[in-house]
Coordinates of C-alpha atoms and ligand atoms in Angstrom, one line a residue:
M1 CA 37.4 41.8 -94.1
S2 CA 37.2 42.1 -90.4
K3 CA 36.1 39.2 -88.5
K4 CA 32.4 39.1 -87.2
R5 CA 32.2 38.9 -83.2
V6 CA 29.9 36.0 -82.2
L7 CA 28.8 35.5 -78.3
S8 CA 26.9 32.7 -77.0
G9 CA 26.5 31.3 -73.4
I10 CA 25.3 28.1 -71.8
Q11 CA 24.1 27.4 -68.6
P12 CA 25.9 24.9 -65.9
T13 CA 22.5 23.2 -64.9
H14 CA 23.7 19.7 -65.3
D15 CA 26.5 17.4 -65.0
S16 CA 26.8 16.5 -68.8
F17 CA 25.7 17.7 -72.0
H18 CA 23.5 15.5 -73.9
L19 CA 23.4 14.5 -77.8
G20 CA 20.8 17.0 -78.7
N21 CA 22.8 19.8 -77.0
Y22 CA 25.9 18.6 -78.9
L23 CA 24.6 18.2 -82.7
G24 CA 22.1 20.8 -82.1
A25 CA 24.0 23.7 -80.6
L26 CA 27.4 23.0 -79.7
K27 CA 28.7 21.8 -82.6
Q28 CA 28.5 24.9 -84.3
W29 CA 30.0 26.9 -81.4
V30 CA 32.9 24.7 -82.7
A31 CA 32.4 25.7 -86.3
L32 CA 32.0 29.1 -85.7
Q33 CA 35.2 29.8 -84.0
K34 CA 37.1 29.5 -87.0
D35 CA 36.2 32.4 -89.3
N36 CA 34.6 34.5 -86.4
D37 CA 35.9 36.3 -83.3
A38 CA 33.8 34.1 -80.9
F39 CA 33.3 34.8 -77.1
Y40 CA 31.8 31.6 -75.3
C41 CA 30.8 31.7 -71.6
V42 CA 29.5 29.4 -69.1
V43 CA 26.7 31.7 -67.7
D44 CA 27.1 30.5 -64.1
L45 CA 25.0 33.7 -62.7
H46 CA 22.1 32.8 -64.7
A47 CA 22.1 29.1 -63.2
L48 CA 21.7 31.1 -59.8
T49 CA 17.8 31.5 -60.7
V50 CA 17.6 27.9 -59.8
E51 CA 18.7 27.1 -56.5
T52 CA 21.6 24.6 -56.7
D53 CA 24.0 23.2 -53.8
P54 CA 27.1 25.4 -54.0
K55 CA 29.2 22.5 -54.4
L56 CA 27.4 20.9 -57.4
L57 CA 27.2 24.2 -59.0
E58 CA 31.1 24.7 -58.8
R59 CA 31.7 21.3 -60.1
R60 CA 29.1 21.7 -63.0
T61 CA 30.4 25.0 -63.8
L62 CA 33.9 23.3 -64.4
L63 CA 32.4 20.2 -66.1
S64 CA 30.8 22.4 -68.5
A65 CA 33.8 24.3 -69.2
A66 CA 35.5 21.2 -69.5
Q67 CA 33.1 19.7 -71.9
L68 CA 33.4 22.4 -74.1
I69 CA 37.1 22.5 -74.6
A70 CA 36.7 18.6 -75.0
I71 CA 34.3 18.6 -77.9
G72 CA 36.7 21.2 -79.7
V73 CA 35.8 24.7 -78.3
D74 CA 39.3 25.9 -78.4
P75 CA 40.8 28.3 -76.0
K76 CA 43.3 29.5 -78.9
Q77 CA 40.5 30.0 -81.3
C78 CA 38.2 31.8 -79.1
T79 CA 37.5 33.6 -75.7
L80 CA 36.0 30.9 -73.2
F81 CA 35.1 32.1 -69.8
I82 CA 32.8 32.0 -66.8
Q83 CA 30.4 34.8 -66.8
S84 CA 31.0 35.7 -63.1
H85 CA 34.6 36.1 -63.9
V86 CA 33.7 39.6 -65.6
P87 CA 31.9 41.7 -63.1
A88 CA 30.7 44.0 -65.9
H89 CA 28.1 42.0 -66.6
N90 CA 26.4 42.6 -63.3
Q91 CA 27.1 46.3 -63.7
L92 CA 25.5 46.6 -67.2
A93 CA 22.7 44.3 -66.4
W94 CA 21.7 47.2 -63.5
V95 CA 22.0 50.0 -66.0
L96 CA 19.8 47.8 -68.5
E97 CA 17.0 46.9 -65.9
C98 CA 16.4 50.8 -65.4
L99 CA 15.6 50.9 -69.2
T100 CA 13.4 48.0 -69.3
G101 CA 9.5 48.1 -68.6
F102 CA 7.9 45.9 -65.7
G103 CA 5.6 45.2 -68.5
E104 CA 8.4 44.4 -71.3
A105 CA 10.2 42.0 -68.7
G106 CA 6.9 40.3 -67.9
R107 CA 6.2 39.6 -71.3
M108 CA 9.0 37.2 -71.6
T109 CA 7.6 33.9 -72.4
Q110 CA 10.4 31.9 -70.7
F111 CA 9.6 33.9 -67.5
K112 CA 5.9 33.4 -67.9
D113 CA 6.6 29.3 -68.5
K114 CA 9.2 28.9 -65.6
S115 CA 7.3 31.3 -63.0
Q116 CA 4.1 29.5 -64.0
K117 CA 5.7 26.1 -62.9
G118 CA 7.6 27.0 -59.9
G119 CA 4.7 29.0 -58.6
N120 CA 4.9 32.4 -56.6
D121 CA 6.9 31.2 -53.9
R122 CA 9.6 29.7 -55.8
T123 CA 9.9 32.4 -58.6
N124 CA 12.7 34.8 -57.8
V125 CA 13.2 38.3 -59.1
G126 CA 16.2 36.9 -60.8
L127 CA 14.3 34.5 -63.0
F128 CA 12.5 38.0 -64.2
T129 CA 15.6 40.0 -64.9
Y130 CA 17.3 37.0 -66.4
P131 CA 16.6 37.9 -70.0
I132 CA 18.3 41.6 -69.0
L133 CA 21.4 39.9 -67.3
Q134 CA 21.7 38.1 -70.7
A135 CA 21.0 41.3 -72.9
A136 CA 24.3 42.6 -70.8
D137 CA 26.1 39.7 -71.8
I138 CA 25.9 40.1 -75.2
L139 CA 26.1 44.1 -75.7
L140 CA 29.0 44.3 -73.8
Y141 CA 31.1 42.4 -76.5
Q142 CA 29.6 44.5 -79.3
A143 CA 28.4 41.0 -80.8
D144 CA 27.1 40.9 -84.5
F145 CA 25.7 37.4 -84.1
V146 CA 24.2 35.5 -81.2
P147 CA 24.0 31.5 -82.0
V148 CA 21.1 30.3 -80.2
G149 CA 18.2 27.7 -80.0
E150 CA 14.6 29.0 -81.4
D151 CA 13.3 29.3 -77.5
Q152 CA 15.9 32.1 -77.1
R153 CA 14.7 34.4 -80.0
Q154 CA 12.3 36.8 -77.9
H155 CA 15.3 37.2 -75.5
I156 CA 17.7 38.2 -78.5
E157 CA 14.6 40.6 -79.4
L158 CA 14.9 42.1 -76.1
T159 CA 18.7 42.7 -76.1
R160 CA 18.3 44.5 -79.5
D161 CA 15.7 46.7 -78.0
L162 CA 17.6 47.7 -75.1
G163 CA 20.7 48.6 -77.2
Q164 CA 18.6 50.5 -79.5
R165 CA 16.8 52.1 -76.5
F166 CA 20.2 53.0 -74.8
N167 CA 21.9 54.2 -78.2
S168 CA 19.3 56.6 -79.1
K169 CA 18.5 58.0 -75.4
Y170 CA 22.2 58.5 -74.6
K171 CA 24.8 57.8 -77.0
E172 CA 25.8 55.2 -79.7
V173 CA 27.8 52.8 -77.5
F174 CA 26.5 49.3 -78.5
N175 CA 26.5 47.3 -81.5
I176 CA 23.1 45.8 -82.2
P177 CA 23.4 42.0 -82.7
Q178 CA 21.6 39.6 -84.7
A179 CA 20.0 36.2 -83.5
Q180 CA 21.6 33.2 -85.5
I181 CA 18.9 31.1 -84.8
I182 CA 20.6 27.6 -84.8
K183 CA 18.9 25.7 -87.4
S184 CA 19.5 22.2 -85.9
L185 CA 21.5 20.6 -88.1
A186 CA 19.8 17.3 -86.9
K187 CA 17.0 17.3 -84.1
I188 CA 17.6 14.6 -81.8
N189 CA 14.6 12.8 -80.2
D190 CA 14.4 10.7 -77.0
L191 CA 15.6 7.0 -77.6
Q192 CA 12.5 5.7 -75.2
D193 CA 10.1 8.1 -76.7
P194 CA 11.2 8.9 -80.3
T195 CA 8.3 11.5 -81.0
A196 CA 9.7 13.7 -78.1
K197 CA 12.5 15.9 -78.3
M198 CA 15.8 14.5 -76.4
S199 CA 16.0 16.7 -73.0
K200 CA 17.3 16.7 -69.7
S201 CA 14.3 17.7 -68.3
A202 CA 13.2 14.1 -69.5
N203 CA 11.4 12.1 -67.0
S204 CA 14.0 9.2 -67.3
M205 CA 17.5 9.2 -68.5
S206 CA 17.3 5.8 -70.4
G207 CA 16.3 7.7 -73.7
V208 CA 18.9 10.8 -73.5
I209 CA 22.3 10.2 -74.5
E210 CA 24.8 12.0 -71.9
L211 CA 28.2 12.9 -73.6
L212 CA 29.9 11.8 -70.3
D213 CA 27.8 8.3 -70.0
L214 CA 30.2 5.4 -70.1
P215 CA 30.6 3.3 -73.3
E216 CA 28.5 0.4 -71.8
V217 CA 25.9 2.7 -70.7
T218 CA 25.5 4.3 -74.1
I219 CA 25.6 0.9 -76.2
K220 CA 22.9 -0.3 -73.5
K221 CA 20.6 2.7 -74.1
F222 CA 21.1 2.1 -78.0
K223 CA 20.3 -1.5 -77.9
S224 CA 17.1 -0.9 -75.7
S225 CA 16.1 2.1 -77.7
V226 CA 12.2 1.7 -78.9
T227 CA 11.8 1.2 -82.5
D228 CA 8.8 -0.4 -84.2
T229 CA 7.6 -3.9 -85.4
G230 CA 8.6 -3.6 -89.0
K231 CA 12.0 -4.5 -89.9
E232 CA 13.3 -2.4 -92.4
V233 CA 15.9 0.1 -91.9
K234 CA 14.2 2.8 -93.5
Y235 CA 13.7 6.8 -93.1
D236 CA 10.3 7.4 -92.3
E237 CA 9.5 10.2 -89.4
K238 CA 5.6 9.4 -89.0
E239 CA 5.8 5.2 -88.9
K240 CA 9.5 4.8 -88.0
A241 CA 10.1 7.6 -85.5
G242 CA 12.7 5.4 -83.9
I243 CA 14.6 4.1 -86.7
S244 CA 14.3 7.6 -88.4
N245 CA 16.1 9.1 -85.1
L246 CA 18.8 6.4 -85.2
L247 CA 19.5 7.2 -88.8
T248 CA 19.9 10.9 -88.1
I249 CA 22.1 10.1 -85.3
H250 CA 24.4 7.9 -87.2
S251 CA 24.5 10.3 -90.2
A252 CA 25.8 13.3 -87.9
F253 CA 28.7 11.1 -86.7
S254 CA 29.3 9.0 -89.8
G255 CA 29.1 11.5 -92.2
K256 CA 27.3 9.2 -94.3
S257 CA 23.9 10.1 -96.3
I258 CA 20.7 8.4 -94.9
K259 CA 20.5 6.9 -98.3
D260 CA 23.6 5.0 -98.1
I261 CA 23.0 3.9 -94.5
E262 CA 19.6 2.5 -95.6
S263 CA 21.3 0.4 -98.4
E264 CA 23.9 -0.7 -96.0
F265 CA 21.4 -2.0 -94.0
A266 CA 19.2 -3.4 -96.5
G267 CA 18.1 -6.9 -95.3
K268 CA 19.6 -6.6 -92.0
G269 CA 17.5 -6.9 -89.0
Y270 CA 16.9 -3.9 -86.3
G271 CA 19.3 -5.4 -83.7
D272 CA 22.7 -4.8 -85.8
F273 CA 21.6 -1.6 -86.9
K274 CA 21.1 -0.3 -83.1
T275 CA 24.4 -2.0 -82.4
Q276 CA 26.6 0.1 -84.8
V277 CA 24.7 3.2 -84.1
G278 CA 25.7 2.8 -80.5
E279 CA 29.3 2.0 -81.4
I280 CA 29.6 5.1 -83.9
V281 CA 28.5 7.4 -81.1
V282 CA 30.9 5.7 -78.5
A283 CA 33.5 6.2 -80.7
A284 CA 32.9 9.7 -81.0
L285 CA 32.1 10.1 -77.3
D286 CA 34.6 8.4 -75.7
P287 CA 37.6 10.7 -76.5
I288 CA 35.5 13.7 -75.5
R289 CA 34.7 12.0 -72.2
K290 CA 38.3 11.1 -71.6
R291 CA 39.4 14.6 -72.2
T292 CA 36.9 16.1 -70.1
E293 CA 38.5 13.8 -67.1
E294 CA 41.6 14.7 -68.0
L295 CA 40.9 18.7 -67.8
M296 CA 38.9 17.5 -64.5
G297 CA 41.7 16.0 -63.0
D298 CA 44.3 18.9 -63.8
Q299 CA 41.9 21.7 -62.4
S300 CA 44.9 24.1 -62.1
E301 CA 45.3 24.0 -65.8
L302 CA 41.7 24.3 -66.5
L303 CA 41.1 27.4 -64.1
R304 CA 44.4 28.7 -66.1
I305 CA 42.8 28.8 -69.4
L306 CA 39.6 30.0 -68.0
K307 CA 41.5 32.9 -66.4
S308 CA 43.2 33.8 -69.9
G309 CA 39.7 33.7 -71.2
A310 CA 38.3 36.1 -68.6
D311 CA 41.3 38.4 -69.0
K312 CA 40.5 38.8 -72.5
A313 CA 36.9 39.0 -71.7
N314 CA 37.2 41.6 -69.1
E315 CA 39.3 43.7 -71.2
V316 CA 36.4 44.3 -73.9
A317 CA 33.5 44.3 -71.6
S318 CA 35.2 47.1 -69.2
K319 CA 35.7 49.2 -72.1
T320 CA 32.0 49.1 -73.1
L321 CA 30.8 49.6 -69.7
A322 CA 32.9 52.5 -69.3
D323 CA 31.4 54.0 -72.4
A324 CA 28.1 53.3 -71.1
Y325 CA 28.7 54.9 -67.6
A326 CA 30.0 57.8 -69.2
A327 CA 27.2 58.2 -71.4
L328 CA 24.8 58.1 -68.7
G329 CA 26.8 60.8 -66.9
L330 CA 28.0 58.7 -64.1
I331 CA 31.4 60.5 -62.7
K332 CA 34.5 58.4 -63.5
N333 CA 36.5 57.6 -60.3
G334 CA 39.9 59.9 -60.7
Ligands
AMP1 P1 18.9 23.7 -73.5 O1 20.0 23.2 -72.6 O2 17.5 22.6 -73.7 O3 18.5 25.0 -73.4 O4 19.8 23.3 -75.0 C1 20.5 24.5 -75.5 C2 20.5 24.2 -77.0 O5 20.8 23.0 -77.6 C3 19.3 24.4 -77.7 O6 19.1 25.9 -77.7 C4 19.3 24.0 -78.7 O7 19.9 24.5 -80.0 C5 20.1 22.6 -78.3 N1 19.2 21.2 -78.2 C6 18.7 21.0 -77.0 N2 18.0 19.6 -77.1 C7 18.0 19.7 -78.6 C8 17.5 18.3 -79.2 N3 17.0 17.4 -78.8 N4 18.1 18.2 -80.5 C9 18.7 19.6 -81.1 N5 19.2 20.3 -80.5 C10 18.9 20.5 -79.5
LIG2 N1 19.5 31.8 -71.7 C1 20.3 31.0 -72.5 C2 20.0 29.9 -72.6 O1 19.2 29.2 -71.5 C3 21.8 31.4 -71.9 C4 22.4 32.4 -72.0 C5 22.7 33.2 -71.4 C6 23.1 33.0 -73.4 N2 23.7 34.3 -71.6 C7 23.4 34.3 -72.9 C8 22.9 32.3 -74.7 C9 24.1 34.9 -74.1 C10 23.4 33.5 -75.6 C11 23.8 34.4 -75.2 O2 20.1 29.1 -73.5

C-alpha cells in the first residue's frame, strides 16, 4: 500500500510553542510522519499578514523549525521546510485567487474575526487572501490529509472547493485533500484560568507553559497554578477545573491513567501534586529546550537541514505548478 501524503503548516508568530500546541497538535505531526509521506512547513509568508520586526521574524522562523525538530519531527522521516523557500506557493496562490469569488473569501470566519479586531486601517489584503495561499500550500503537494485544529476546517473546505473548481474547469491536476481535524489528545487549559484554553494570546503568560521556559519558571508556574478550596486530587471538570487540567497534563506526559494518578495522590495535598506535575513536565521539556538551543547554536546545520527539505518540496511543488500552468494555457518558456 502506498503511503498517504500528509501536509500541515504552522506560523512562526511566537518565540516558543506552548503546551497546548504541543499536546494538541504537534505531537500528532510526529506520530503521523511514521506511516505517511509527511510534508511540514513553517509558514513564514502567512506570518507577514501580521506586521513583525524583520529580525524577530527571522529568529522565530528558525526557532519554530528548531523546536519542531527538537520535539521529534524528523527531517529523515518527513520533509520539513520553510514556505518562502518554495516559490511555487505564491505562484499557485495567484492562480487560485483568480478562481476565488470575492464574497467567498469574505465569508471566511477567521478573516472576519481578525479584520474586525484589527479595524479597516490594519486589515491588509494579505489577510483576505491568506486562506488562498493556504490552499496553494496544500494543493501543490497533492495532499491526502491535512491535520489541523477545528478552527481551520473552513480553510480546508475552501481548499477542496478551489481544487475541484480547477479540476473541473481545466484539467484534473489536483488531488482533493481531506481535513483531518485533530481531536486534541488533550485539551489543555490555562493554569491561572483553568476554564479557558491555554493560548498564546492570553493576557498573562503566568498560566501558559512554553516549551522553551527554563525549568525553574515551569516549576513556579505549576506551583502557583489555580486550583480550588478542596483537598482531593480527583478529576471533576466542573468543580475542580484546575486539578482536572493538571491531571490531564500529568497523564499526557507520564502515560498513566487518570485513575492511577488519583489513587497515587489519595490522602496527599495539592502541593505535592502540583510539584510532581511540574517535575514531570520539566523532565519532558528540558531535553526539548536543550535540543532547540543546540540547533539554534549551529544555524548552518539547521539551514542545511531546511535546504534539503526545501529541495524535496520544490521538486514536488514545481511539477504540480507546471501541470497547472499548462492546463491554464500559460505558455512554457522554451
Ligand atoms: P494556534 O497556534 O493557537 O493556532 O494553535 C495551533 C494548534 O495547536 C491548534 O490548531 C490546536 O490544534 C493546538 N492547540 C492550541 N492551543 C491548544 C490547547 N490549549 N489545547 C489543545 N490544543 C491546542
Ligand atoms: N492557517 C494555519 C493555522 O493558522 C496555518 C497553515 C498555513 C496551514 N498553511 C497551512 C495549516 C497548510 C495546514 C496546511 O493554523
